[in-house]
Amino acid sequence: MRRIGEIASYHAHVYFDGESQAEAARLVREGIADRFAVRLGTWREKPVGPHARAMFQIAFGPDQFANLVPWLMLNHHGLSILVHPNTADQRRDHLADALWIGAPLPLDEAALPADETEPEAAGAPNTAPSRAP
Ligand code: ZN
């Protein structure tokens, strides 16, 4: 059995395509910033790494999972969101051990490293939440 201590942090990737989905993604991003101590990543208009469409990333620690993930389930505005753990095996994290909120999307498997890497920490939160989830 693997231990959950392998999980250094999580990412949620919020995907969007076109202006109306970009507007929905902005609402999700603002809603998160108001409610959760997480690290919001760069707004990416172009595909990057294994992510095949525009998206932004949320990096968060295991302590946020039980509130943030249910909030995303109820507030994704129809968008596709990939939630994956960050362990030493990025390929497995993204392709085998992830969960999807909304419709699953293809990932660019070639962009994921074949070898193990140092697990990625969540980093310092860059939000200042003022409301309860
Ligand atoms: Zn990620």
mmCIF file of N, CA and C and ligand atoms in Angstrom:
data_model
loop_
_atom_site.group_PDB
_atom_site.id
_atom_site.type_symbol
_atom_site.label_atom_id
_atom_site.label_comp_id
_atom_site.label_asym_id
_atom_site.label_seq_id
_atom_site.Cartn_x
_atom_site.Cartn_y
_atom_site.Cartn_z
ATOM 1 N N MET A 1 0.835 -1.206 0.000
ATOM 2 C CA MET A 1 0.000 0.000 0.000
ATOM 3 C C MET A 1 0.865 1.250 0.000
ATOM 4 N N ARG A 2 0.425 2.245 -0.737
ATOM 5 C CA ARG A 2 1.102 3.551 -0.694
ATOM 6 C C ARG A 2 0.528 4.365 0.465
ATOM 7 N N ARG A 3 1.338 5.231 1.009
ATOM 8 C CA ARG A 3 0.907 6.063 2.134
ATOM 9 C C ARG A 3 0.506 7.446 1.643
ATOM 10 N N ILE A 4 -0.526 8.044 2.238
ATOM 11 C CA ILE A 4 -0.941 9.372 1.775
ATOM 12 C C ILE A 4 0.120 10.433 2.075
ATOM 13 N N GLY A 5 1.072 10.090 2.950
ATOM 14 C CA GLY A 5 2.189 11.003 3.183
ATOM 15 C C GLY A 5 3.054 11.235 1.960
ATOM 16 N N GLU A 6 2.922 10.381 0.930
ATOM 17 C CA GLU A 6 3.610 10.616 -0.349
ATOM 18 C C GLU A 6 3.152 11.913 -1.008
ATOM 19 N N ILE A 7 1.938 12.353 -0.674
ATOM 20 C CA ILE A 7 1.340 13.512 -1.343
ATOM 21 C C ILE A 7 1.831 14.791 -0.672
ATOM 22 N N ALA A 8 2.714 15.520 -1.376
ATOM 23 C CA ALA A 8 3.279 16.760 -0.818
ATOM 24 C C ALA A 8 2.273 17.905 -0.920
ATOM 25 N N SER A 9 1.457 17.873 -1.960
ATOM 26 C CA SER A 9 0.470 18.935 -2.203
ATOM 27 C C SER A 9 -0.473 18.441 -3.299
ATOM 28 N N TYR A 10 -1.415 19.293 -3.662
ATOM 29 C CA TYR A 10 -2.335 19.004 -4.780
ATOM 30 C C TYR A 10 -2.357 20.195 -5.733
ATOM 31 N N HIS A 11 -2.728 19.906 -6.968
ATOM 32 C CA HIS A 11 -3.094 20.961 -7.916
ATOM 33 C C HIS A 11 -4.528 20.741 -8.357
ATOM 34 N N ALA A 12 -5.246 21.836 -8.561
ATOM 35 C CA ALA A 12 -6.476 21.813 -9.351
ATOM 36 C C ALA A 12 -6.218 22.710 -10.562
ATOM 37 N N HIS A 13 -6.504 22.189 -11.761
ATOM 38 C CA HIS A 13 -6.344 22.963 -12.996
ATOM 39 C C HIS A 13 -7.737 23.255 -13.542
ATOM 40 N N VAL A 14 -8.060 24.531 -13.656
ATOM 41 C CA VAL A 14 -9.380 24.968 -14.127
ATOM 42 C C VAL A 14 -9.236 25.367 -15.594
ATOM 43 N N TYR A 15 -9.866 24.576 -16.488
ATOM 44 C CA TYR A 15 -9.716 24.771 -17.934
ATOM 45 C C TYR A 15 -10.829 25.650 -18.485
ATOM 46 N N PHE A 16 -10.488 26.410 -19.533
ATOM 47 C CA PHE A 16 -11.510 27.212 -20.209
ATOM 48 C C PHE A 16 -11.177 27.339 -21.686
ATOM 49 N N ASP A 17 -12.230 27.570 -22.472
ATOM 50 C CA ASP A 17 -12.091 27.660 -23.918
ATOM 51 C C ASP A 17 -13.121 28.668 -24.395
ATOM 52 N N GLY A 18 -12.669 29.794 -24.913
ATOM 53 C CA GLY A 18 -13.590 30.819 -25.394
ATOM 54 C C GLY A 18 -13.960 31.796 -24.296
ATOM 55 N N GLU A 19 -14.601 32.900 -24.715
ATOM 56 C CA GLU A 19 -14.815 34.020 -23.782
ATOM 57 C C GLU A 19 -15.792 33.681 -22.663
ATOM 58 N N SER A 20 -16.863 32.931 -22.954
ATOM 59 C CA SER A 20 -17.836 32.684 -21.879
ATOM 60 C C SER A 20 -17.244 31.756 -20.823
ATOM 61 N N GLN A 21 -16.445 30.788 -21.239
ATOM 62 C CA GLN A 21 -15.778 29.925 -20.250
ATOM 63 C C GLN A 21 -14.679 30.691 -19.511
ATOM 64 N N ALA A 22 -14.018 31.618 -20.188
ATOM 65 C CA ALA A 22 -13.006 32.435 -19.504
ATOM 66 C C ALA A 22 -13.672 33.264 -18.415
ATOM 67 N N GLU A 23 -14.872 33.782 -18.707
ATOM 68 C CA GLU A 23 -15.604 34.562 -17.703
ATOM 69 C C GLU A 23 -15.967 33.664 -16.511
ATOM 70 N N ALA A 24 -16.428 32.449 -16.799
ATOM 71 C CA ALA A 24 -16.746 31.503 -15.714
ATOM 72 C C ALA A 24 -15.495 31.189 -14.899
ATOM 73 N N ALA A 25 -14.363 31.013 -15.576
ATOM 74 C CA ALA A 25 -13.111 30.707 -14.878
ATOM 75 C C ALA A 25 -12.693 31.870 -13.988
ATOM 76 N N ARG A 26 -12.925 33.107 -14.444
ATOM 77 C CA ARG A 26 -12.622 34.271 -13.596
ATOM 78 C C ARG A 26 -13.477 34.263 -12.335
ATOM 79 N N LEU A 27 -14.758 33.873 -12.475
ATOM 80 C CA LEU A 27 -15.636 33.783 -11.299
ATOM 81 C C LEU A 27 -15.132 32.730 -10.317
ATOM 82 N N VAL A 28 -14.729 31.581 -10.842
ATOM 83 C CA VAL A 28 -14.200 30.516 -9.979
ATOM 84 C C VAL A 28 -12.948 31.024 -9.256
ATOM 85 N N ARG A 29 -12.064 31.675 -10.012
ATOM 86 C CA ARG A 29 -10.815 32.171 -9.423
ATOM 87 C C ARG A 29 -11.086 33.184 -8.308
ATOM 88 N N GLU A 30 -12.014 34.114 -8.565
ATOM 89 C CA GLU A 30 -12.346 35.114 -7.534
ATOM 90 C C GLU A 30 -12.990 34.454 -6.323
ATOM 91 N N GLY A 31 -13.856 33.467 -6.570
ATOM 92 C CA GLY A 31 -14.505 32.767 -5.473
ATOM 93 C C GLY A 31 -13.502 32.046 -4.591
ATOM 94 N N ILE A 32 -12.487 31.465 -5.206
ATOM 95 C CA ILE A 32 -11.429 30.775 -4.445
ATOM 96 C C ILE A 32 -10.607 31.782 -3.650
ATOM 97 N N ALA A 33 -10.231 32.882 -4.315
ATOM 98 C CA ALA A 33 -9.391 33.890 -3.639
ATOM 99 C C ALA A 33 -10.074 34.418 -2.389
ATOM 100 N N ASP A 34 -11.418 34.519 -2.421
ATOM 101 C CA ASP A 34 -12.177 35.040 -1.268
ATOM 102 C C ASP A 34 -12.305 34.026 -0.133
ATOM 103 N N ARG A 35 -12.096 32.739 -0.431
ATOM 104 C CA ARG A 35 -12.467 31.695 0.540
ATOM 105 C C ARG A 35 -11.353 30.772 1.018
ATOM 106 N N PHE A 36 -10.255 30.673 0.263
ATOM 107 C CA PHE A 36 -9.274 29.620 0.565
ATOM 108 C C PHE A 36 -7.852 30.160 0.590
ATOM 109 N N ALA A 37 -7.070 29.665 1.552
ATOM 110 C CA ALA A 37 -5.643 29.998 1.625
ATOM 111 C C ALA A 37 -4.888 29.032 0.712
ATOM 112 N N VAL A 38 -4.736 29.450 -0.537
ATOM 113 C CA VAL A 38 -4.113 28.608 -1.561
ATOM 114 C C VAL A 38 -3.178 29.478 -2.393
ATOM 115 N N ARG A 39 -2.469 28.841 -3.310
ATOM 116 C CA ARG A 39 -1.608 29.592 -4.223
ATOM 117 C C ARG A 39 -2.231 29.552 -5.621
ATOM 118 N N LEU A 40 -2.700 30.708 -6.081
ATOM 119 C CA LEU A 40 -3.284 30.801 -7.424
ATOM 120 C C LEU A 40 -2.177 31.034 -8.437
ATOM 121 N N GLY A 41 -2.164 30.220 -9.480
ATOM 122 C CA GLY A 41 -1.113 30.304 -10.495
ATOM 123 C C GLY A 41 -1.462 31.281 -11.599
ATOM 124 N N THR A 42 -0.514 31.421 -12.507
ATOM 125 C CA THR A 42 -0.648 32.329 -13.645
ATOM 126 C C THR A 42 -1.858 31.969 -14.501
ATOM 127 N N TRP A 43 -2.525 32.974 -15.008
ATOM 128 C CA TRP A 43 -3.634 32.800 -15.961
ATOM 129 C C TRP A 43 -3.025 32.457 -17.308
ATOM 130 N N ARG A 44 -3.222 31.223 -17.770
ATOM 131 C CA ARG A 44 -2.568 30.754 -19.001
ATOM 132 C C ARG A 44 -3.562 30.735 -20.151
ATOM 133 N N GLU A 45 -3.347 31.622 -21.128
ATOM 134 C CA GLU A 45 -4.237 31.689 -22.297
ATOM 135 C C GLU A 45 -3.887 30.608 -23.322
ATOM 136 N N LYS A 46 -2.661 30.051 -23.215
ATOM 137 C CA LYS A 46 -2.186 29.060 -24.189
ATOM 138 C C LYS A 46 -1.890 27.747 -23.472
ATOM 139 N N PRO A 47 -2.030 26.622 -24.168
ATOM 140 C CA PRO A 47 -1.688 25.336 -23.555
ATOM 141 C C PRO A 47 -0.248 25.342 -23.035
ATOM 142 N N VAL A 48 -0.031 24.675 -21.902
ATOM 143 C CA VAL A 48 1.314 24.616 -21.323
ATOM 144 C C VAL A 48 1.503 23.239 -20.686
ATOM 145 N N GLY A 49 2.689 22.651 -20.858
ATOM 146 C CA GLY A 49 2.959 21.328 -20.285
ATOM 147 C C GLY A 49 1.948 20.316 -20.804
ATOM 148 N N PRO A 50 1.426 19.469 -19.922
ATOM 149 C CA PRO A 50 0.479 18.438 -20.372
ATOM 150 C C PRO A 50 -0.939 18.973 -20.594
ATOM 151 N N HIS A 51 -1.142 20.267 -20.331
ATOM 152 C CA HIS A 51 -2.496 20.832 -20.354
ATOM 153 C C HIS A 51 -2.819 21.354 -21.748
ATOM 154 N N ALA A 52 -3.858 20.768 -22.360
ATOM 155 C CA ALA A 52 -4.106 20.972 -23.786
ATOM 156 C C ALA A 52 -4.984 22.182 -24.093
ATOM 157 N N ARG A 53 -5.422 22.904 -23.075
ATOM 158 C CA ARG A 53 -6.136 24.148 -23.346
ATOM 159 C C ARG A 53 -5.838 25.186 -22.273
ATOM 160 N N ALA A 54 -6.367 26.388 -22.478
ATOM 161 C CA ALA A 54 -6.125 27.465 -21.517
ATOM 162 C C ALA A 54 -6.597 27.050 -20.137
ATOM 163 N N MET A 55 -5.904 27.511 -19.106
ATOM 164 C CA MET A 55 -6.280 27.114 -17.741
ATOM 165 C C MET A 55 -5.554 27.995 -16.735
ATOM 166 N N PHE A 56 -5.978 27.908 -15.476
ATOM 167 C CA PHE A 56 -5.134 28.385 -14.380
ATOM 168 C C PHE A 56 -5.058 27.286 -13.335
ATOM 169 N N GLN A 57 -3.985 27.345 -12.565
ATOM 170 C CA GLN A 57 -3.693 26.312 -11.567
ATOM 171 C C GLN A 57 -3.949 26.840 -10.158
ATOM 172 N N ILE A 58 -4.436 25.956 -9.299
ATOM 173 C CA ILE A 58 -4.536 26.239 -7.861
ATOM 174 C C ILE A 58 -3.635 25.221 -7.174
ATOM 175 N N ALA A 59 -2.628 25.676 -6.423
ATOM 176 C CA ALA A 59 -1.769 24.773 -5.633
ATOM 177 C C ALA A 59 -2.212 24.869 -4.176
ATOM 178 N N PHE A 60 -2.395 23.707 -3.548
ATOM 179 C CA PHE A 60 -2.892 23.735 -2.164
ATOM 180 C C PHE A 60 -2.385 22.538 -1.379
ATOM 181 N N GLY A 61 -2.326 22.732 -0.069
ATOM 182 C CA GLY A 61 -1.856 21.692 0.817
ATOM 183 C C GLY A 61 -2.964 20.716 1.163
ATOM 184 N N PRO A 62 -2.574 19.527 1.685
ATOM 185 C CA PRO A 62 -3.575 18.529 2.089
ATOM 186 C C PRO A 62 -4.617 19.082 3.064
ATOM 187 N N ASP A 63 -4.252 20.103 3.845
ATOM 188 C CA ASP A 63 -5.197 20.680 4.814
ATOM 189 C C ASP A 63 -6.372 21.384 4.146
ATOM 190 N N GLN A 64 -6.239 21.766 2.861
ATOM 191 C CA GLN A 64 -7.311 22.484 2.160
ATOM 192 C C GLN A 64 -8.241 21.562 1.365
ATOM 193 N N PHE A 65 -7.800 20.310 1.164
ATOM 194 C CA PHE A 65 -8.508 19.432 0.232
ATOM 195 C C PHE A 65 -9.986 19.271 0.590
ATOM 196 N N ALA A 66 -10.273 19.003 1.878
ATOM 197 C CA ALA A 66 -11.636 18.636 2.280
ATOM 198 C C ALA A 66 -12.631 19.784 2.141
ATOM 199 N N ASN A 67 -12.146 21.017 2.037
ATOM 200 C CA ASN A 67 -13.049 22.152 1.797
ATOM 201 C C ASN A 67 -13.022 22.608 0.345
ATOM 202 N N LEU A 68 -11.822 22.712 -0.222
ATOM 203 C CA LEU A 68 -11.715 23.269 -1.575
ATOM 204 C C LEU A 68 -12.341 22.348 -2.621
ATOM 205 N N VAL A 69 -12.069 21.056 -2.557
ATOM 206 C CA VAL A 69 -12.551 20.168 -3.619
ATOM 207 C C VAL A 69 -14.091 20.097 -3.636
ATOM 208 N N PRO A 70 -14.762 19.949 -2.480
ATOM 209 C CA PRO A 70 -16.234 20.011 -2.530
ATOM 210 C C PRO A 70 -16.757 21.355 -3.027
ATOM 211 N N TRP A 71 -16.076 22.440 -2.666
ATOM 212 C CA TRP A 71 -16.518 23.762 -3.158
ATOM 213 C C TRP A 71 -16.419 23.803 -4.689
ATOM 214 N N LEU A 72 -15.336 23.266 -5.243
ATOM 215 C CA LEU A 72 -15.198 23.225 -6.708
ATOM 216 C C LEU A 72 -16.266 22.329 -7.342
ATOM 217 N N MET A 73 -16.628 21.235 -6.673
ATOM 218 C CA MET A 73 -17.677 20.355 -7.204
ATOM 219 C C MET A 73 -18.984 21.121 -7.394
ATOM 220 N N LEU A 74 -19.272 22.051 -6.476
ATOM 221 C CA LEU A 74 -20.539 22.788 -6.508
ATOM 222 C C LEU A 74 -20.452 24.099 -7.267
ATOM 223 N N ASN A 75 -19.242 24.554 -7.579
ATOM 224 C CA ASN A 75 -19.066 25.900 -8.132
ATOM 225 C C ASN A 75 -18.155 25.927 -9.356
ATOM 226 N N HIS A 76 -18.158 24.857 -10.169
ATOM 227 C CA HIS A 76 -17.251 24.856 -11.326
ATOM 228 C C HIS A 76 -17.875 25.474 -12.577
ATOM 229 N N HIS A 77 -19.141 25.876 -12.501
ATOM 230 C CA HIS A 77 -19.807 26.575 -13.614
ATOM 231 C C HIS A 77 -19.698 25.788 -14.915
ATOM 232 N N GLY A 78 -19.735 24.472 -14.822
ATOM 233 C CA GLY A 78 -19.685 23.642 -16.024
ATOM 234 C C GLY A 78 -18.287 23.434 -16.579
ATOM 235 N N LEU A 79 -17.288 24.063 -15.977
ATOM 236 C CA LEU A 79 -15.911 23.917 -16.481
ATOM 237 C C LEU A 79 -15.333 22.559 -16.088
ATOM 238 N N SER A 80 -14.337 22.127 -16.840
ATOM 239 C CA SER A 80 -13.580 20.918 -16.512
ATOM 240 C C SER A 80 -12.432 21.284 -15.581
ATOM 241 N N ILE A 81 -12.312 20.536 -14.489
ATOM 242 C CA ILE A 81 -11.234 20.768 -13.523
ATOM 243 C C ILE A 81 -10.533 19.442 -13.234
ATOM 244 N N LEU A 82 -9.207 19.438 -13.382
ATOM 245 C CA LEU A 82 -8.378 18.286 -13.034
ATOM 246 C C LEU A 82 -7.797 18.506 -11.642
ATOM 247 N N VAL A 83 -8.033 17.569 -10.736
ATOM 248 C CA VAL A 83 -7.426 17.619 -9.400
ATOM 249 C C VAL A 83 -6.436 16.459 -9.323
ATOM 250 N N HIS A 84 -5.147 16.772 -9.118
ATOM 251 C CA HIS A 84 -4.161 15.693 -9.051
ATOM 252 C C HIS A 84 -3.243 15.865 -7.844
ATOM 253 N N PRO A 85 -2.778 14.757 -7.283
ATOM 254 C CA PRO A 85 -1.797 14.831 -6.194
ATOM 255 C C PRO A 85 -0.423 15.168 -6.762
ATOM 256 N N ASN A 86 0.456 15.698 -5.934
ATOM 257 C CA ASN A 86 1.860 15.888 -6.298
ATOM 258 C C ASN A 86 2.714 14.959 -5.444
ATOM 259 N N THR A 87 3.148 13.870 -6.082
ATOM 260 C CA THR A 87 4.082 12.927 -5.472
ATOM 261 C C THR A 87 5.359 12.961 -6.310
ATOM 262 N N ALA A 88 6.220 11.985 -6.142
ATOM 263 C CA ALA A 88 7.450 11.923 -6.939
ATOM 264 C C ALA A 88 7.183 11.460 -8.376
ATOM 265 N N ASP A 89 5.972 10.958 -8.653
ATOM 266 C CA ASP A 89 5.681 10.388 -9.984
ATOM 267 C C ASP A 89 4.624 11.226 -10.695
ATOM 268 N N GLN A 90 5.084 12.237 -11.442
ATOM 269 C CA GLN A 90 4.152 13.167 -12.091
ATOM 270 C C GLN A 90 3.268 12.494 -13.141
ATOM 271 N N ARG A 91 3.841 11.500 -13.829
ATOM 272 C CA ARG A 91 3.037 10.799 -14.849
ATOM 273 C C ARG A 91 1.842 10.120 -14.205
ATOM 274 N N ARG A 92 2.123 9.376 -13.154
ATOM 275 C CA ARG A 92 1.046 8.660 -12.480
ATOM 276 C C ARG A 92 0.067 9.638 -11.820
ATOM 277 N N ASP A 93 0.613 10.723 -11.238
ATOM 278 C CA ASP A 93 -0.244 11.734 -10.610
ATOM 279 C C ASP A 93 -1.307 12.256 -11.579
ATOM 280 N N HIS A 94 -0.874 12.567 -12.800
ATOM 281 C CA HIS A 94 -1.778 13.189 -13.777
ATOM 282 C C HIS A 94 -2.650 12.182 -14.514
ATOM 283 N N LEU A 95 -2.070 11.030 -14.858
ATOM 284 C CA LEU A 95 -2.749 10.119 -15.793
ATOM 285 C C LEU A 95 -3.543 9.027 -15.095
ATOM 286 N N ALA A 96 -3.102 8.610 -13.903
ATOM 287 C CA ALA A 96 -3.740 7.455 -13.258
ATOM 288 C C ALA A 96 -4.415 7.797 -11.936
ATOM 289 N N ASP A 97 -3.889 8.778 -11.221
ATOM 290 C CA ASP A 97 -4.337 8.993 -9.838
ATOM 291 C C ASP A 97 -5.131 10.281 -9.644
ATOM 292 N N ALA A 98 -5.499 10.940 -10.739
ATOM 293 C CA ALA A 98 -6.213 12.211 -10.663
ATOM 294 C C ALA A 98 -7.717 11.990 -10.595
ATOM 295 N N LEU A 99 -8.441 13.047 -10.279
ATOM 296 C CA LEU A 99 -9.900 13.026 -10.415
ATOM 297 C C LEU A 99 -10.325 14.251 -11.216
ATOM 298 N N TRP A 100 -11.474 14.111 -11.872
ATOM 299 C CA TRP A 100 -12.015 15.188 -12.703
ATOM 300 C C TRP A 100 -13.328 15.682 -12.115
ATOM 301 N N ILE A 101 -13.497 16.997 -12.131
ATOM 302 C CA ILE A 101 -14.788 17.623 -11.874
ATOM 303 C C ILE A 101 -15.243 18.159 -13.232
ATOM 304 N N GLY A 102 -16.477 17.863 -13.634
ATOM 305 C CA GLY A 102 -16.897 18.198 -14.992
ATOM 306 C C GLY A 102 -16.342 17.187 -15.973
ATOM 307 N N ALA A 103 -16.411 17.500 -17.253
ATOM 308 C CA ALA A 103 -16.019 16.537 -18.292
ATOM 309 C C ALA A 103 -14.502 16.375 -18.337
ATOM 310 N N PRO A 104 -14.007 15.126 -18.362
ATOM 311 C CA PRO A 104 -12.559 14.913 -18.518
ATOM 312 C C PRO A 104 -12.062 15.417 -19.871
ATOM 313 N N LEU A 105 -10.821 15.884 -19.902
ATOM 314 C CA LEU A 105 -10.186 16.357 -21.133
ATOM 315 C C LEU A 105 -8.914 15.556 -21.367
ATOM 316 N N PRO A 106 -8.484 15.468 -22.627
ATOM 317 C CA PRO A 106 -7.206 14.784 -22.882
ATOM 318 C C PRO A 106 -6.026 15.584 -22.321
ATOM 319 N N LEU A 107 -4.970 14.879 -21.933
ATOM 320 C CA LEU A 107 -3.715 15.512 -21.514
ATOM 321 C C LEU A 107 -2.624 15.112 -22.500
ATOM 322 N N ASP A 108 -1.609 15.964 -22.649
ATOM 323 C CA ASP A 108 -0.464 15.662 -23.503
ATOM 324 C C ASP A 108 0.534 14.836 -22.690
ATOM 325 N N GLU A 109 0.417 13.523 -22.826
ATOM 326 C CA GLU A 109 1.234 12.617 -22.009
ATOM 327 C C GLU A 109 2.729 12.813 -22.248
ATOM 328 N N ALA A 110 3.090 13.200 -23.473
ATOM 329 C CA ALA A 110 4.513 13.352 -23.820
ATOM 330 C C ALA A 110 5.173 14.455 -22.997
ATOM 331 N N ALA A 111 4.370 15.372 -22.458
ATOM 332 C CA ALA A 111 4.932 16.491 -21.693
ATOM 333 C C ALA A 111 5.212 16.119 -20.240
ATOM 334 N N LEU A 112 4.851 14.901 -19.842
ATOM 335 C CA LEU A 112 5.057 14.480 -18.450
ATOM 336 C C LEU A 112 6.349 13.674 -18.336
ATOM 337 N N PRO A 113 7.172 13.947 -17.314
ATOM 338 C CA PRO A 113 8.450 13.243 -17.189
ATOM 339 C C PRO A 113 8.272 11.752 -16.907
ATOM 340 N N ALA A 114 9.146 10.951 -17.508
ATOM 341 C CA ALA A 114 9.086 9.506 -17.300
ATOM 342 C C ALA A 114 9.713 9.109 -15.969
ATOM 343 N N ASP A 115 10.658 9.925 -15.495
ATOM 344 C CA ASP A 115 11.376 9.589 -14.260
ATOM 345 C C ASP A 115 10.778 10.317 -13.057
ATOM 346 N N GLU A 116 11.126 9.820 -11.886
ATOM 347 C CA GLU A 116 10.633 10.454 -10.664
ATOM 348 C C GLU A 116 11.317 11.811 -10.451
ATOM 349 N N THR A 117 10.599 12.715 -9.812
ATOM 350 C CA THR A 117 11.107 14.057 -9.526
ATOM 351 C C THR A 117 10.825 14.370 -8.060
ATOM 352 N N GLU A 118 11.403 15.451 -7.575
ATOM 353 C CA GLU A 118 11.113 15.891 -6.208
ATOM 354 C C GLU A 118 9.645 16.314 -6.135
ATOM 355 N N PRO A 119 8.862 15.797 -5.158
ATOM 356 C CA PRO A 119 7.443 16.187 -5.087
ATOM 357 C C PRO A 119 7.308 17.691 -4.859
ATOM 358 N N GLU A 120 6.334 18.288 -5.542
ATOM 359 C CA GLU A 120 6.172 19.739 -5.500
ATOM 360 C C GLU A 120 5.355 20.161 -4.282
ATOM 361 N N ALA A 121 5.903 21.075 -3.477
ATOM 362 C CA ALA A 121 5.161 21.621 -2.332
ATOM 363 C C ALA A 121 4.142 22.648 -2.830
ATOM 364 N N ALA A 122 3.148 22.939 -1.990
ATOM 365 C CA ALA A 122 2.094 23.866 -2.412
ATOM 366 C C ALA A 122 2.604 25.292 -2.550
ATOM 367 N N GLY A 123 3.639 25.665 -1.797
ATOM 368 C CA GLY A 123 4.103 27.045 -1.812
ATOM 369 C C GLY A 123 3.248 27.908 -0.907
ATOM 370 N N ALA A 124 3.718 29.108 -0.653
ATOM 371 C CA ALA A 124 3.004 29.998 0.263
ATOM 372 C C ALA A 124 1.703 30.472 -0.384
ATOM 373 N N PRO A 125 0.601 30.493 0.380
ATOM 374 C CA PRO A 125 -0.655 31.021 -0.177
ATOM 375 C C PRO A 125 -0.477 32.465 -0.641
ATOM 376 N N ASN A 126 -1.134 32.837 -1.744
ATOM 377 C CA ASN A 126 -1.115 34.228 -2.215
ATOM 378 C C ASN A 126 -2.533 34.810 -2.244
ATOM 379 N N THR A 127 -3.410 34.223 -1.453
ATOM 380 C CA THR A 127 -4.773 34.738 -1.319
ATOM 381 C C THR A 127 -4.952 35.278 0.101
ATOM 382 N N ALA A 128 -5.977 36.081 0.291
ATOM 383 C CA ALA A 128 -6.303 36.602 1.624
ATOM 384 C C ALA A 128 -7.802 36.361 1.861
ATOM 385 N N PRO A 129 -8.172 35.091 2.164
ATOM 386 C CA PRO A 129 -9.594 34.759 2.248
ATOM 387 C C PRO A 129 -10.313 35.526 3.355
ATOM 388 N N SER A 130 -11.546 35.950 3.044
ATOM 389 C CA SER A 130 -12.321 36.730 4.008
ATOM 390 C C SER A 130 -13.700 36.135 4.263
ATOM 391 N N ARG A 131 -14.034 35.020 3.603
ATOM 392 C CA ARG A 131 -15.336 34.378 3.823
ATOM 393 C C ARG A 131 -15.151 32.901 4.110
ATOM 394 N N ALA A 132 -16.163 32.322 4.713
ATOM 395 C CA ALA A 132 -16.191 30.879 4.917
ATOM 396 C C ALA A 132 -16.542 30.195 3.596
ATOM 397 N N PRO A 133 -16.058 28.965 3.384
ATOM 398 C CA PRO A 133 -16.400 28.237 2.154
ATOM 399 C C PRO A 133 -17.911 28.021 2.038
HETATM 400 ZN ZN ZN B 1 -0.595 20.320 -11.944
#
